[in-house]
Amino acid sequence: DAGVIQSPRHEVTEMGQEVTLRCKPISGHDYLFWYRQTMMRGLELLIYFNNNVPIDDSGMPEDRFSAKMPNASFSTLKIQPSEPRDSAVYFCASSLTPKESSPLHFGNGTRLTVT
Amino acid sequence: AQSVAQPEDQVKVAEGNPLTVKCTYSVSGNPYLFWYVQYPNRGLQFLLKYITGDNLVKGSYGFEAEFNKSQTSFHLKKPSALVSDSALYFCAVRGGGSYIPTFGRGTSLIVHP
């Protein structure tokens, strides 16, 4: 099992550019989560999907952020246009069936720097 | 609503000494409690969980956690710390019918030789 795979590991871009972060969840997991981690705010849940359907996107900070899950093995988080305050580490996580005792499995994250 | 508090931003211990990382929670109904560890430039890794039953839960890398219902606490412990245990530790809670875990702010554990 390769675990949750995220790409790229690092992304440096200029303000105003579009950024796309990618995630491949663990096969068979039907929940997928996108988190953002910063020193100031800690770990924030942005959005989560169940069976490829977005369930709660209330954590998405602005309309500049969008996420999709076109199939069970792939999800994207897009920021357009990007701003310096979007600089953070973005994590994708997946989980098994909707049981409250199921732990999350995290990818190694994408470190985004917007200059 | 559910919440988690990790009252210490940082815990320092000497190698070989016991360590405790504190966590308290608030949730309606029965809690499902988790500890995760994050090493530098890595994602969070699951360490252990409490669902029901024995209040002392054993997990990976020699860690254990003690569930205390009356104090609504779930402290992480290890009898003898290693320098390699130095990392960021997160407590998380699920419950009250919510599938979404709430994470604490994290505690930085520093184990010095």
mmCIF file with all atom_site columns, C-alpha atoms in Angstrom:
data_model
loop_
_atom_site.group_PDB
_atom_site.id
_atom_site.type_symbol
_atom_site.label_atom_id
_atom_site.label_alt_id
_atom_site.label_comp_id
_atom_site.label_asym_id
_atom_site.label_entity_id
_atom_site.label_seq_id
_atom_site.pdbx_PDB_ins_code
_atom_site.Cartn_x
_atom_site.Cartn_y
_atom_site.Cartn_z
_atom_site.occupancy
_atom_site.B_iso_or_equiv
_atom_site.pdbx_formal_charge
_atom_site.auth_seq_id
_atom_site.auth_comp_id
_atom_site.auth_asym_id
_atom_site.auth_atom_id
_atom_site.pdbx_PDB_model_num
ATOM 1   C CA . ASP A 1 1   ? 0.000   0.000  0.000   1.00 0.00 ? 1   ASP A CA 1
ATOM 2   C CA . ALA A 1 2   ? 1.612   3.258  -1.161  1.00 0.00 ? 2   ALA A CA 1
ATOM 3   C CA . GLY A 1 3   ? -0.460  5.402  1.125   1.00 0.00 ? 3   GLY A CA 1
ATOM 4   C CA . VAL A 1 4   ? -1.977  8.742  0.192   1.00 0.00 ? 4   VAL A CA 1
ATOM 5   C CA . ILE A 1 5   ? 0.045   10.350 -2.572  1.00 0.00 ? 5   ILE A CA 1
ATOM 6   C CA . GLN A 1 6   ? 0.206   14.093 -3.050  1.00 0.00 ? 6   GLN A CA 1
ATOM 7   C CA . SER A 1 7   ? 1.889   16.115 -5.756  1.00 0.00 ? 7   SER A CA 1
ATOM 8   C CA . PRO A 1 8   ? 3.801   18.271 -6.064  1.00 0.00 ? 8   PRO A CA 1
ATOM 9   C CA . ARG A 1 9   ? 5.700   18.198 -2.754  1.00 0.00 ? 9   ARG A CA 1
ATOM 10  C CA . HIS A 1 10  ? 6.698   21.816 -3.154  1.00 0.00 ? 10  HIS A CA 1
ATOM 11  C CA . GLU A 1 11  ? 5.152   24.571 -5.212  1.00 0.00 ? 11  GLU A CA 1
ATOM 12  C CA . VAL A 1 12  ? 6.473   28.114 -5.539  1.00 0.00 ? 12  VAL A CA 1
ATOM 13  C CA . THR A 1 13  ? 4.395   30.535 -7.552  1.00 0.00 ? 13  THR A CA 1
ATOM 14  C CA . GLU A 1 14  ? 3.793   34.213 -7.989  1.00 0.00 ? 14  GLU A CA 1
ATOM 15  C CA . MET A 1 15  ? 0.759   36.043 -6.741  1.00 0.00 ? 15  MET A CA 1
ATOM 16  C CA . GLY A 1 16  ? -2.091  35.868 -9.206  1.00 0.00 ? 16  GLY A CA 1
ATOM 17  C CA . GLN A 1 17  ? -1.113  32.538 -10.713 1.00 0.00 ? 17  GLN A CA 1
ATOM 18  C CA . GLU A 1 18  ? -3.293  29.449 -10.664 1.00 0.00 ? 18  GLU A CA 1
ATOM 19  C CA . VAL A 1 19  ? -2.149  26.587 -8.452  1.00 0.00 ? 19  VAL A CA 1
ATOM 20  C CA . THR A 1 20  ? -3.381  22.995 -8.631  1.00 0.00 ? 20  THR A CA 1
ATOM 21  C CA . LEU A 1 21  ? -2.633  20.476 -5.921  1.00 0.00 ? 21  LEU A CA 1
ATOM 22  C CA . ARG A 1 22  ? -3.218  16.780 -6.539  1.00 0.00 ? 22  ARG A CA 1
ATOM 23  C CA . CYS A 1 23  ? -4.109  13.819 -4.356  1.00 0.00 ? 23  CYS A CA 1
ATOM 24  C CA . LYS A 1 24  ? -4.469  10.086 -4.841  1.00 0.00 ? 24  LYS A CA 1
ATOM 25  C CA . PRO A 1 25  ? -6.219  8.474  -1.855  1.00 0.00 ? 25  PRO A CA 1
ATOM 26  C CA . ILE A 1 26  ? -5.689  4.945  -0.616  1.00 0.00 ? 26  ILE A CA 1
ATOM 27  C CA . SER A 1 27  ? -7.577  2.474  -2.762  1.00 0.00 ? 27  SER A CA 1
ATOM 28  C CA . GLY A 1 28  ? -10.889 1.501  -1.201  1.00 0.00 ? 28  GLY A CA 1
ATOM 29  C CA . HIS A 1 29  ? -11.143 4.581  0.997   1.00 0.00 ? 29  HIS A CA 1
ATOM 30  C CA . ASP A 1 30  ? -14.376 6.428  0.372   1.00 0.00 ? 30  ASP A CA 1
ATOM 31  C CA . TYR A 1 31  ? -13.768 9.592  2.388   1.00 0.00 ? 31  TYR A CA 1
ATOM 32  C CA . LEU A 1 32  ? -11.273 12.227 1.291   1.00 0.00 ? 32  LEU A CA 1
ATOM 33  C CA . PHE A 1 33  ? -10.293 15.339 3.207   1.00 0.00 ? 33  PHE A CA 1
ATOM 34  C CA . TRP A 1 34  ? -8.278  18.454 2.320   1.00 0.00 ? 34  TRP A CA 1
ATOM 35  C CA . TYR A 1 35  ? -6.541  20.272 5.191   1.00 0.00 ? 35  TYR A CA 1
ATOM 36  C CA . ARG A 1 36  ? -4.346  23.335 5.416   1.00 0.00 ? 36  ARG A CA 1
ATOM 37  C CA . GLN A 1 37  ? -1.643  23.719 8.067   1.00 0.00 ? 37  GLN A CA 1
ATOM 38  C CA . THR A 1 38  ? -0.100  27.026 9.158   1.00 0.00 ? 38  THR A CA 1
ATOM 39  C CA . MET A 1 39  ? 1.724   28.110 12.269  1.00 0.00 ? 39  MET A CA 1
ATOM 40  C CA . MET A 1 40  ? -0.936  30.704 13.043  1.00 0.00 ? 40  MET A CA 1
ATOM 41  C CA . ARG A 1 41  ? -4.073  28.619 12.603  1.00 0.00 ? 41  ARG A CA 1
ATOM 42  C CA . GLY A 1 42  ? -2.848  25.059 12.981  1.00 0.00 ? 42  GLY A CA 1
ATOM 43  C CA . LEU A 1 43  ? -4.678  22.354 11.033  1.00 0.00 ? 43  LEU A CA 1
ATOM 44  C CA . GLU A 1 44  ? -7.806  23.552 9.220   1.00 0.00 ? 44  GLU A CA 1
ATOM 45  C CA . LEU A 1 45  ? -10.307 21.351 7.405   1.00 0.00 ? 45  LEU A CA 1
ATOM 46  C CA . LEU A 1 46  ? -11.092 22.884 4.022   1.00 0.00 ? 46  LEU A CA 1
ATOM 47  C CA . ILE A 1 47  ? -13.450 20.355 2.432   1.00 0.00 ? 47  ILE A CA 1
ATOM 48  C CA . TYR A 1 48  ? -14.287 16.682 2.477   1.00 0.00 ? 48  TYR A CA 1
ATOM 49  C CA . PHE A 1 49  ? -15.786 14.220 0.010   1.00 0.00 ? 49  PHE A CA 1
ATOM 50  C CA . ASN A 1 50  ? -17.716 10.998 0.414   1.00 0.00 ? 50  ASN A CA 1
ATOM 51  C CA . ASN A 1 51  ? -17.857 8.678  -2.590  1.00 0.00 ? 51  ASN A CA 1
ATOM 52  C CA . ASN A 1 52  ? -16.498 11.517 -4.761  1.00 0.00 ? 52  ASN A CA 1
ATOM 53  C CA . VAL A 1 53  ? -19.271 13.915 -3.706  1.00 0.00 ? 53  VAL A CA 1
ATOM 54  C CA . PRO A 1 54  ? -18.375 17.097 -1.786  1.00 0.00 ? 54  PRO A CA 1
ATOM 55  C CA . ILE A 1 55  ? -20.161 16.955 1.551   1.00 0.00 ? 55  ILE A CA 1
ATOM 56  C CA . ASP A 1 56  ? -18.962 20.039 3.419   1.00 0.00 ? 56  ASP A CA 1
ATOM 57  C CA . ASP A 1 57  ? -16.935 22.884 1.936   1.00 0.00 ? 57  ASP A CA 1
ATOM 58  C CA . SER A 1 58  ? -17.598 25.379 4.700   1.00 0.00 ? 58  SER A CA 1
ATOM 59  C CA . GLY A 1 59  ? -13.895 25.482 5.500   1.00 0.00 ? 59  GLY A CA 1
ATOM 60  C CA . MET A 1 60  ? -12.900 26.727 2.062   1.00 0.00 ? 60  MET A CA 1
ATOM 61  C CA . PRO A 1 61  ? -11.667 30.237 2.784   1.00 0.00 ? 61  PRO A CA 1
ATOM 62  C CA . GLU A 1 62  ? -12.809 32.019 -0.369  1.00 0.00 ? 62  GLU A CA 1
ATOM 63  C CA . ASP A 1 63  ? -14.226 31.511 -3.825  1.00 0.00 ? 63  ASP A CA 1
ATOM 64  C CA . ARG A 1 64  ? -10.655 31.468 -5.071  1.00 0.00 ? 64  ARG A CA 1
ATOM 65  C CA . PHE A 1 65  ? -10.462 27.930 -3.689  1.00 0.00 ? 65  PHE A CA 1
ATOM 66  C CA . SER A 1 66  ? -12.150 25.008 -5.414  1.00 0.00 ? 66  SER A CA 1
ATOM 67  C CA . ALA A 1 67  ? -11.866 21.240 -5.096  1.00 0.00 ? 67  ALA A CA 1
ATOM 68  C CA . LYS A 1 68  ? -12.961 18.367 -7.282  1.00 0.00 ? 68  LYS A CA 1
ATOM 69  C CA . MET A 1 69  ? -12.981 14.613 -7.116  1.00 0.00 ? 69  MET A CA 1
ATOM 70  C CA . PRO A 1 70  ? -13.742 13.291 -10.592 1.00 0.00 ? 70  PRO A CA 1
ATOM 71  C CA . ASN A 1 71  ? -13.241 9.658  -9.554  1.00 0.00 ? 71  ASN A CA 1
ATOM 72  C CA . ALA A 1 72  ? -12.414 7.524  -6.543  1.00 0.00 ? 72  ALA A CA 1
ATOM 73  C CA . SER A 1 73  ? -8.673  7.691  -7.121  1.00 0.00 ? 73  SER A CA 1
ATOM 74  C CA . PHE A 1 74  ? -8.047  11.369 -7.744  1.00 0.00 ? 74  PHE A CA 1
ATOM 75  C CA . SER A 1 75  ? -8.789  14.763 -6.257  1.00 0.00 ? 75  SER A CA 1
ATOM 76  C CA . THR A 1 76  ? -7.572  18.299 -6.925  1.00 0.00 ? 76  THR A CA 1
ATOM 77  C CA . LEU A 1 77  ? -7.496  21.495 -4.932  1.00 0.00 ? 77  LEU A CA 1
ATOM 78  C CA . LYS A 1 78  ? -7.208  24.615 -7.048  1.00 0.00 ? 78  LYS A CA 1
ATOM 79  C CA . ILE A 1 79  ? -6.441  28.168 -6.028  1.00 0.00 ? 79  ILE A CA 1
ATOM 80  C CA . GLN A 1 80  ? -7.101  30.857 -8.616  1.00 0.00 ? 80  GLN A CA 1
ATOM 81  C CA . PRO A 1 81  ? -5.770  33.499 -8.294  1.00 0.00 ? 81  PRO A CA 1
ATOM 82  C CA . SER A 1 82  ? -3.248  32.689 -5.587  1.00 0.00 ? 82  SER A CA 1
ATOM 83  C CA . GLU A 1 83  ? -2.221  35.192 -2.907  1.00 0.00 ? 83  GLU A CA 1
ATOM 84  C CA . PRO A 1 84  ? 0.743   35.304 -0.497  1.00 0.00 ? 84  PRO A CA 1
ATOM 85  C CA . ARG A 1 85  ? -1.572  34.525 2.453   1.00 0.00 ? 85  ARG A CA 1
ATOM 86  C CA . ASP A 1 86  ? -2.339  31.167 0.824   1.00 0.00 ? 86  ASP A CA 1
ATOM 87  C CA . SER A 1 87  ? 1.205   30.043 1.640   1.00 0.00 ? 87  SER A CA 1
ATOM 88  C CA . ALA A 1 88  ? 0.858   26.938 3.796   1.00 0.00 ? 88  ALA A CA 1
ATOM 89  C CA . VAL A 1 89  ? 1.212   23.174 3.760   1.00 0.00 ? 89  VAL A CA 1
ATOM 90  C CA . TYR A 1 90  ? -1.802  21.487 2.228   1.00 0.00 ? 90  TYR A CA 1
ATOM 91  C CA . PHE A 1 91  ? -2.616  17.936 3.227   1.00 0.00 ? 91  PHE A CA 1
ATOM 92  C CA . CYS A 1 92  ? -4.903  15.370 1.711   1.00 0.00 ? 92  CYS A CA 1
ATOM 93  C CA . ALA A 1 93  ? -6.200  12.531 3.884   1.00 0.00 ? 93  ALA A CA 1
ATOM 94  C CA . SER A 1 94  ? -8.421  9.538  3.230   1.00 0.00 ? 94  SER A CA 1
ATOM 95  C CA . SER A 1 95  ? -10.414 7.201  5.408   1.00 0.00 ? 95  SER A CA 1
ATOM 96  C CA . LEU A 1 96  ? -12.375 3.984  5.271   1.00 0.00 ? 96  LEU A CA 1
ATOM 97  C CA . THR A 1 97  ? -16.139 3.625  5.569   1.00 0.00 ? 97  THR A CA 1
ATOM 98  C CA . PRO A 1 98  ? -18.051 6.162  7.642   1.00 0.00 ? 98  PRO A CA 1
ATOM 99  C CA . LYS A 1 99  ? -17.317 4.782  11.059  1.00 0.00 ? 99  LYS A CA 1
ATOM 100 C CA . GLU A 1 100 ? -16.428 7.187  13.787  1.00 0.00 ? 100 GLU A CA 1
ATOM 101 C CA . SER A 1 101 ? -13.501 5.034  14.861  1.00 0.00 ? 101 SER A CA 1
ATOM 102 C CA . SER A 1 102 ? -11.734 5.027  11.507  1.00 0.00 ? 102 SER A CA 1
ATOM 103 C CA . PRO A 1 103 ? -8.451  6.958  11.580  1.00 0.00 ? 103 PRO A CA 1
ATOM 104 C CA . LEU A 1 104 ? -7.387  9.299  8.823   1.00 0.00 ? 104 LEU A CA 1
ATOM 105 C CA . HIS A 1 105 ? -4.412  8.488  6.598   1.00 0.00 ? 105 HIS A CA 1
ATOM 106 C CA . PHE A 1 106 ? -2.506  11.592 5.539   1.00 0.00 ? 106 PHE A CA 1
ATOM 107 C CA . GLY A 1 107 ? -0.285  12.276 2.572   1.00 0.00 ? 107 GLY A CA 1
ATOM 108 C CA . ASN A 1 108 ? 3.046   14.036 3.035   1.00 0.00 ? 108 ASN A CA 1
ATOM 109 C CA . GLY A 1 109 ? 1.595   17.345 1.965   1.00 0.00 ? 109 GLY A CA 1
ATOM 110 C CA . THR A 1 110 ? 2.296   20.072 -0.579  1.00 0.00 ? 110 THR A CA 1
ATOM 111 C CA . ARG A 1 111 ? 4.247   23.065 0.686   1.00 0.00 ? 111 ARG A CA 1
ATOM 112 C CA . LEU A 1 112 ? 2.899   26.082 -1.188  1.00 0.00 ? 112 LEU A CA 1
ATOM 113 C CA . THR A 1 113 ? 4.777   29.361 -1.300  1.00 0.00 ? 113 THR A CA 1
ATOM 114 C CA . VAL A 1 114 ? 3.144   32.314 -3.035  1.00 0.00 ? 114 VAL A CA 1
ATOM 115 C CA . THR A 1 115 ? 5.459   35.285 -3.577  1.00 0.00 ? 115 THR A CA 1
ATOM 116 C CA . ALA B 2 1   ? -19.974 20.902 19.096  1.00 0.00 ? 1   ALA B CA 1
ATOM 117 C CA . GLN B 2 2   ? -16.781 19.028 19.829  1.00 0.00 ? 2   GLN B CA 1
ATOM 118 C CA . SER B 2 3   ? -13.439 20.476 20.862  1.00 0.00 ? 3   SER B CA 1
ATOM 119 C CA . VAL B 2 4   ? -9.959  19.435 21.872  1.00 0.00 ? 4   VAL B CA 1
ATOM 120 C CA . ALA B 2 5   ? -7.429  21.250 24.012  1.00 0.00 ? 5   ALA B CA 1
ATOM 121 C CA . GLN B 2 6   ? -3.726  20.549 24.163  1.00 0.00 ? 6   GLN B CA 1
ATOM 122 C CA . PRO B 2 7   ? -2.640  22.894 26.941  1.00 0.00 ? 7   PRO B CA 1
ATOM 123 C CA . GLU B 2 8   ? 1.100   22.702 26.260  1.00 0.00 ? 8   GLU B CA 1
ATOM 124 C CA . ASP B 2 9   ? 2.645   24.065 23.084  1.00 0.00 ? 9   ASP B CA 1
ATOM 125 C CA . GLN B 2 10  ? 5.887   22.312 23.940  1.00 0.00 ? 10  GLN B CA 1
ATOM 126 C CA . VAL B 2 11  ? 7.040   19.495 26.192  1.00 0.00 ? 11  VAL B CA 1
ATOM 127 C CA . LYS B 2 12  ? 10.705  18.833 26.891  1.00 0.00 ? 12  LYS B CA 1
ATOM 128 C CA . VAL B 2 13  ? 12.001  15.630 28.453  1.00 0.00 ? 13  VAL B CA 1
ATOM 129 C CA . ALA B 2 14  ? 15.333  13.907 28.788  1.00 0.00 ? 14  ALA B CA 1
ATOM 130 C CA . GLU B 2 15  ? 15.959  10.683 26.916  1.00 0.00 ? 15  GLU B CA 1
ATOM 131 C CA . GLY B 2 16  ? 15.070  7.699  29.046  1.00 0.00 ? 16  GLY B CA 1
ATOM 132 C CA . ASN B 2 17  ? 12.572  9.615  31.174  1.00 0.00 ? 17  ASN B CA 1
ATOM 133 C CA . PRO B 2 18  ? 8.823   9.062  30.988  1.00 0.00 ? 18  PRO B CA 1
ATOM 134 C CA . LEU B 2 19  ? 6.828   11.504 28.894  1.00 0.00 ? 19  LEU B CA 1
ATOM 135 C CA . THR B 2 20  ? 3.262   12.762 28.993  1.00 0.00 ? 20  THR B CA 1
ATOM 136 C CA . VAL B 2 21  ? 1.507   14.888 26.394  1.00 0.00 ? 21  VAL B CA 1
ATOM 137 C CA . LYS B 2 22  ? -1.813  16.200 27.637  1.00 0.00 ? 22  LYS B CA 1
ATOM 138 C CA . CYS B 2 23  ? -5.175  16.337 25.897  1.00 0.00 ? 23  CYS B CA 1
ATOM 139 C CA . THR B 2 24  ? -8.653  17.202 27.102  1.00 0.00 ? 24  THR B CA 1
ATOM 140 C CA . TYR B 2 25  ? -11.798 17.058 25.046  1.00 0.00 ? 25  TYR B CA 1
ATOM 141 C CA . SER B 2 26  ? -15.437 18.048 24.904  1.00 0.00 ? 26  SER B CA 1
ATOM 142 C CA . VAL B 2 27  ? -18.031 16.097 22.915  1.00 0.00 ? 27  VAL B CA 1
ATOM 143 C CA . SER B 2 28  ? -21.623 14.998 23.261  1.00 0.00 ? 28  SER B CA 1
ATOM 144 C CA . GLY B 2 29  ? -22.130 11.282 23.611  1.00 0.00 ? 29  GLY B CA 1
ATOM 145 C CA . ASN B 2 30  ? -19.364 8.728  23.539  1.00 0.00 ? 30  ASN B CA 1
ATOM 146 C CA . PRO B 2 31  ? -16.002 10.047 22.371  1.00 0.00 ? 31  PRO B CA 1
ATOM 147 C CA . TYR B 2 32  ? -13.717 8.463  19.815  1.00 0.00 ? 32  TYR B CA 1
ATOM 148 C CA . LEU B 2 33  ? -10.224 9.704  20.586  1.00 0.00 ? 33  LEU B CA 1
ATOM 149 C CA . PHE B 2 34  ? -7.068  9.615  18.515  1.00 0.00 ? 34  PHE B CA 1
ATOM 150 C CA . TRP B 2 35  ? -3.414  10.535 18.702  1.00 0.00 ? 35  TRP B CA 1
ATOM 151 C CA . TYR B 2 36  ? -1.359  11.354 15.631  1.00 0.00 ? 36  TYR B CA 1
ATOM 152 C CA . VAL B 2 37  ? 2.331   12.172 15.243  1.00 0.00 ? 37  VAL B CA 1
ATOM 153 C CA . GLN B 2 38  ? 3.891   14.471 12.653  1.00 0.00 ? 38  GLN B CA 1
ATOM 154 C CA . TYR B 2 39  ? 7.586   14.317 11.840  1.00 0.00 ? 39  TYR B CA 1
ATOM 155 C CA . PRO B 2 40  ? 9.234   17.205 9.946   1.00 0.00 ? 40  PRO B CA 1
ATOM 156 C CA . ASN B 2 41  ? 8.119   17.517 6.332   1.00 0.00 ? 41  ASN B CA 1
ATOM 157 C CA . ARG B 2 42  ? 5.711   14.611 6.720   1.00 0.00 ? 42  ARG B CA 1
ATOM 158 C CA . GLY B 2 43  ? 1.974   14.153 7.082   1.00 0.00 ? 43  GLY B CA 1
ATOM 159 C CA . LEU B 2 44  ? 0.245   13.136 10.293  1.00 0.00 ? 44  LEU B CA 1
ATOM 160 C CA . GLN B 2 45  ? 0.559   9.458  11.170  1.00 0.00 ? 45  GLN B CA 1
ATOM 161 C CA . PHE B 2 46  ? -1.980  7.572  13.258  1.00 0.00 ? 46  PHE B CA 1
ATOM 162 C CA . LEU B 2 47  ? -0.592  6.388  16.613  1.00 0.00 ? 47  LEU B CA 1
ATOM 163 C CA . LEU B 2 48  ? -3.515  4.992  18.568  1.00 0.00 ? 48  LEU B CA 1
ATOM 164 C CA . LYS B 2 49  ? -7.215  5.349  19.273  1.00 0.00 ? 49  LYS B CA 1
ATOM 165 C CA . TYR B 2 50  ? -9.747  4.840  22.009  1.00 0.00 ? 50  TYR B CA 1
ATOM 166 C CA . ILE B 2 51  ? -13.188 3.558  21.099  1.00 0.00 ? 51  ILE B CA 1
ATOM 167 C CA . THR B 2 52  ? -14.477 1.702  24.119  1.00 0.00 ? 52  THR B CA 1
ATOM 168 C CA . GLY B 2 53  ? -13.318 -0.770 26.737  1.00 0.00 ? 53  GLY B CA 1
ATOM 169 C CA . ASP B 2 54  ? -9.998  -0.675 28.556  1.00 0.00 ? 54  ASP B CA 1
ATOM 170 C CA . ASN B 2 55  ? -9.043  2.849  29.544  1.00 0.00 ? 55  ASN B CA 1
ATOM 171 C CA . LEU B 2 56  ? -5.380  2.226  28.732  1.00 0.00 ? 56  LEU B CA 1
ATOM 172 C CA . VAL B 2 57  ? -4.780  2.009  25.024  1.00 0.00 ? 57  VAL B CA 1
ATOM 173 C CA . LYS B 2 58  ? -1.518  0.811  23.531  1.00 0.00 ? 58  LYS B CA 1
ATOM 174 C CA . GLY B 2 59  ? -0.282  2.035  20.160  1.00 0.00 ? 59  GLY B CA 1
ATOM 175 C CA . SER B 2 60  ? 2.700   2.261  17.860  1.00 0.00 ? 60  SER B CA 1
ATOM 176 C CA . TYR B 2 61  ? 6.323   2.890  18.880  1.00 0.00 ? 61  TYR B CA 1
ATOM 177 C CA . GLY B 2 62  ? 5.694   2.059  22.551  1.00 0.00 ? 62  GLY B CA 1
ATOM 178 C CA . PHE B 2 63  ? 3.179   4.842  23.095  1.00 0.00 ? 63  PHE B CA 1
ATOM 179 C CA . GLU B 2 64  ? 0.051   4.438  25.159  1.00 0.00 ? 64  GLU B CA 1
ATOM 180 C CA . ALA B 2 65  ? -2.778  6.714  26.187  1.00 0.00 ? 65  ALA B CA 1
ATOM 181 C CA . GLU B 2 66  ? -5.051  6.778  29.186  1.00 0.00 ? 66  GLU B CA 1
ATOM 182 C CA . PHE B 2 67  ? -8.714  7.632  28.808  1.00 0.00 ? 67  PHE B CA 1
ATOM 183 C CA . ASN B 2 68  ? -10.274 9.309  31.823  1.00 0.00 ? 68  ASN B CA 1
ATOM 184 C CA . LYS B 2 69  ? -13.984 9.930  31.413  1.00 0.00 ? 69  LYS B CA 1
ATOM 185 C CA . SER B 2 70  ? -14.483 11.953 34.573  1.00 0.00 ? 70  SER B CA 1
ATOM 186 C CA . GLN B 2 71  ? -11.665 14.322 33.670  1.00 0.00 ? 71  GLN B CA 1
ATOM 187 C CA . THR B 2 72  ? -12.464 14.202 29.933  1.00 0.00 ? 72  THR B CA 1
ATOM 188 C CA . SER B 2 73  ? -8.815  13.595 29.246  1.00 0.00 ? 73  SER B CA 1
ATOM 189 C CA . PHE B 2 74  ? -6.805  11.366 26.930  1.00 0.00 ? 74  PHE B CA 1
ATOM 190 C CA . HIS B 2 75  ? -3.146  11.888 27.782  1.00 0.00 ? 75  HIS B CA 1
ATOM 191 C CA . LEU B 2 76  ? -0.409  10.319 25.665  1.00 0.00 ? 76  LEU B CA 1
ATOM 192 C CA . LYS B 2 77  ? 2.363   8.549  27.550  1.00 0.00 ? 77  LYS B CA 1
ATOM 193 C CA . LYS B 2 78  ? 5.558   6.619  27.051  1.00 0.00 ? 78  LYS B CA 1
ATOM 194 C CA . PRO B 2 79  ? 7.598   5.031  29.859  1.00 0.00 ? 79  PRO B CA 1
ATOM 195 C CA . SER B 2 80  ? 11.004  5.842  28.358  1.00 0.00 ? 80  SER B CA 1
ATOM 196 C CA . ALA B 2 81  ? 11.451  8.608  25.781  1.00 0.00 ? 81  ALA B CA 1
ATOM 197 C CA . LEU B 2 82  ? 13.772  8.383  22.797  1.00 0.00 ? 82  LEU B CA 1
ATOM 198 C CA . VAL B 2 83  ? 15.383  11.276 20.939  1.00 0.00 ? 83  VAL B CA 1
ATOM 199 C CA . SER B 2 84  ? 13.639  9.956  17.826  1.00 0.00 ? 84  SER B CA 1
ATOM 200 C CA . ASP B 2 85  ? 10.262  10.596 19.508  1.00 0.00 ? 85  ASP B CA 1
ATOM 201 C CA . SER B 2 86  ? 10.825  14.315 18.993  1.00 0.00 ? 86  SER B CA 1
ATOM 202 C CA . ALA B 2 87  ? 7.938   15.456 16.789  1.00 0.00 ? 87  ALA B CA 1
ATOM 203 C CA . LEU B 2 88  ? 4.612   17.273 16.773  1.00 0.00 ? 88  LEU B CA 1
ATOM 204 C CA . TYR B 2 89  ? 1.751   15.380 18.428  1.00 0.00 ? 89  TYR B CA 1
ATOM 205 C CA . PHE B 2 90  ? -1.932  15.950 17.716  1.00 0.00 ? 90  PHE B CA 1
ATOM 206 C CA . CYS B 2 91  ? -4.925  14.807 19.703  1.00 0.00 ? 91  CYS B CA 1
ATOM 207 C CA . ALA B 2 92  ? -8.258  14.464 17.869  1.00 0.00 ? 92  ALA B CA 1
ATOM 208 C CA . VAL B 2 93  ? -11.830 13.662 18.841  1.00 0.00 ? 93  VAL B CA 1
ATOM 209 C CA . ARG B 2 94  ? -14.889 12.441 16.981  1.00 0.00 ? 94  ARG B CA 1
ATOM 210 C CA . GLY B 2 95  ? -18.318 11.927 18.429  1.00 0.00 ? 95  GLY B CA 1
ATOM 211 C CA . GLY B 2 96  ? -21.847 13.129 18.795  1.00 0.00 ? 96  GLY B CA 1
ATOM 212 C CA . GLY B 2 97  ? -22.747 11.679 15.424  1.00 0.00 ? 97  GLY B CA 1
ATOM 213 C CA . SER B 2 98  ? -20.101 13.692 13.597  1.00 0.00 ? 98  SER B CA 1
ATOM 214 C CA . TYR B 2 99  ? -17.746 11.863 11.307  1.00 0.00 ? 99  TYR B CA 1
ATOM 215 C CA . ILE B 2 100 ? -15.414 14.846 11.110  1.00 0.00 ? 100 ILE B CA 1
ATOM 216 C CA . PRO B 2 101 ? -12.561 14.791 13.600  1.00 0.00 ? 101 PRO B CA 1
ATOM 217 C CA . THR B 2 102 ? -11.585 17.899 15.508  1.00 0.00 ? 102 THR B CA 1
ATOM 218 C CA . PHE B 2 103 ? -7.843  18.268 15.985  1.00 0.00 ? 103 PHE B CA 1
ATOM 219 C CA . GLY B 2 104 ? -5.987  20.036 18.748  1.00 0.00 ? 104 GLY B CA 1
ATOM 220 C CA . ARG B 2 105 ? -3.350  22.668 18.022  1.00 0.00 ? 105 ARG B CA 1
ATOM 221 C CA . GLY B 2 106 ? -0.553  20.198 18.495  1.00 0.00 ? 106 GLY B CA 1
ATOM 222 C CA . THR B 2 107 ? 2.215   19.795 21.077  1.00 0.00 ? 107 THR B CA 1
ATOM 223 C CA . SER B 2 108 ? 5.868   19.864 20.114  1.00 0.00 ? 108 SER B CA 1
ATOM 224 C CA . LEU B 2 109 ? 7.743   17.131 21.969  1.00 0.00 ? 109 LEU B CA 1
ATOM 225 C CA . ILE B 2 110 ? 11.471  17.630 22.353  1.00 0.00 ? 110 ILE B CA 1
ATOM 226 C CA . VAL B 2 111 ? 13.499  14.754 23.739  1.00 0.00 ? 111 VAL B CA 1
ATOM 227 C CA . HIS B 2 112 ? 17.080  15.785 24.516  1.00 0.00 ? 112 HIS B CA 1
ATOM 228 C CA . PRO B 2 113 ? 19.991  13.389 25.012  1.00 0.00 ? 113 PRO B CA 1
#
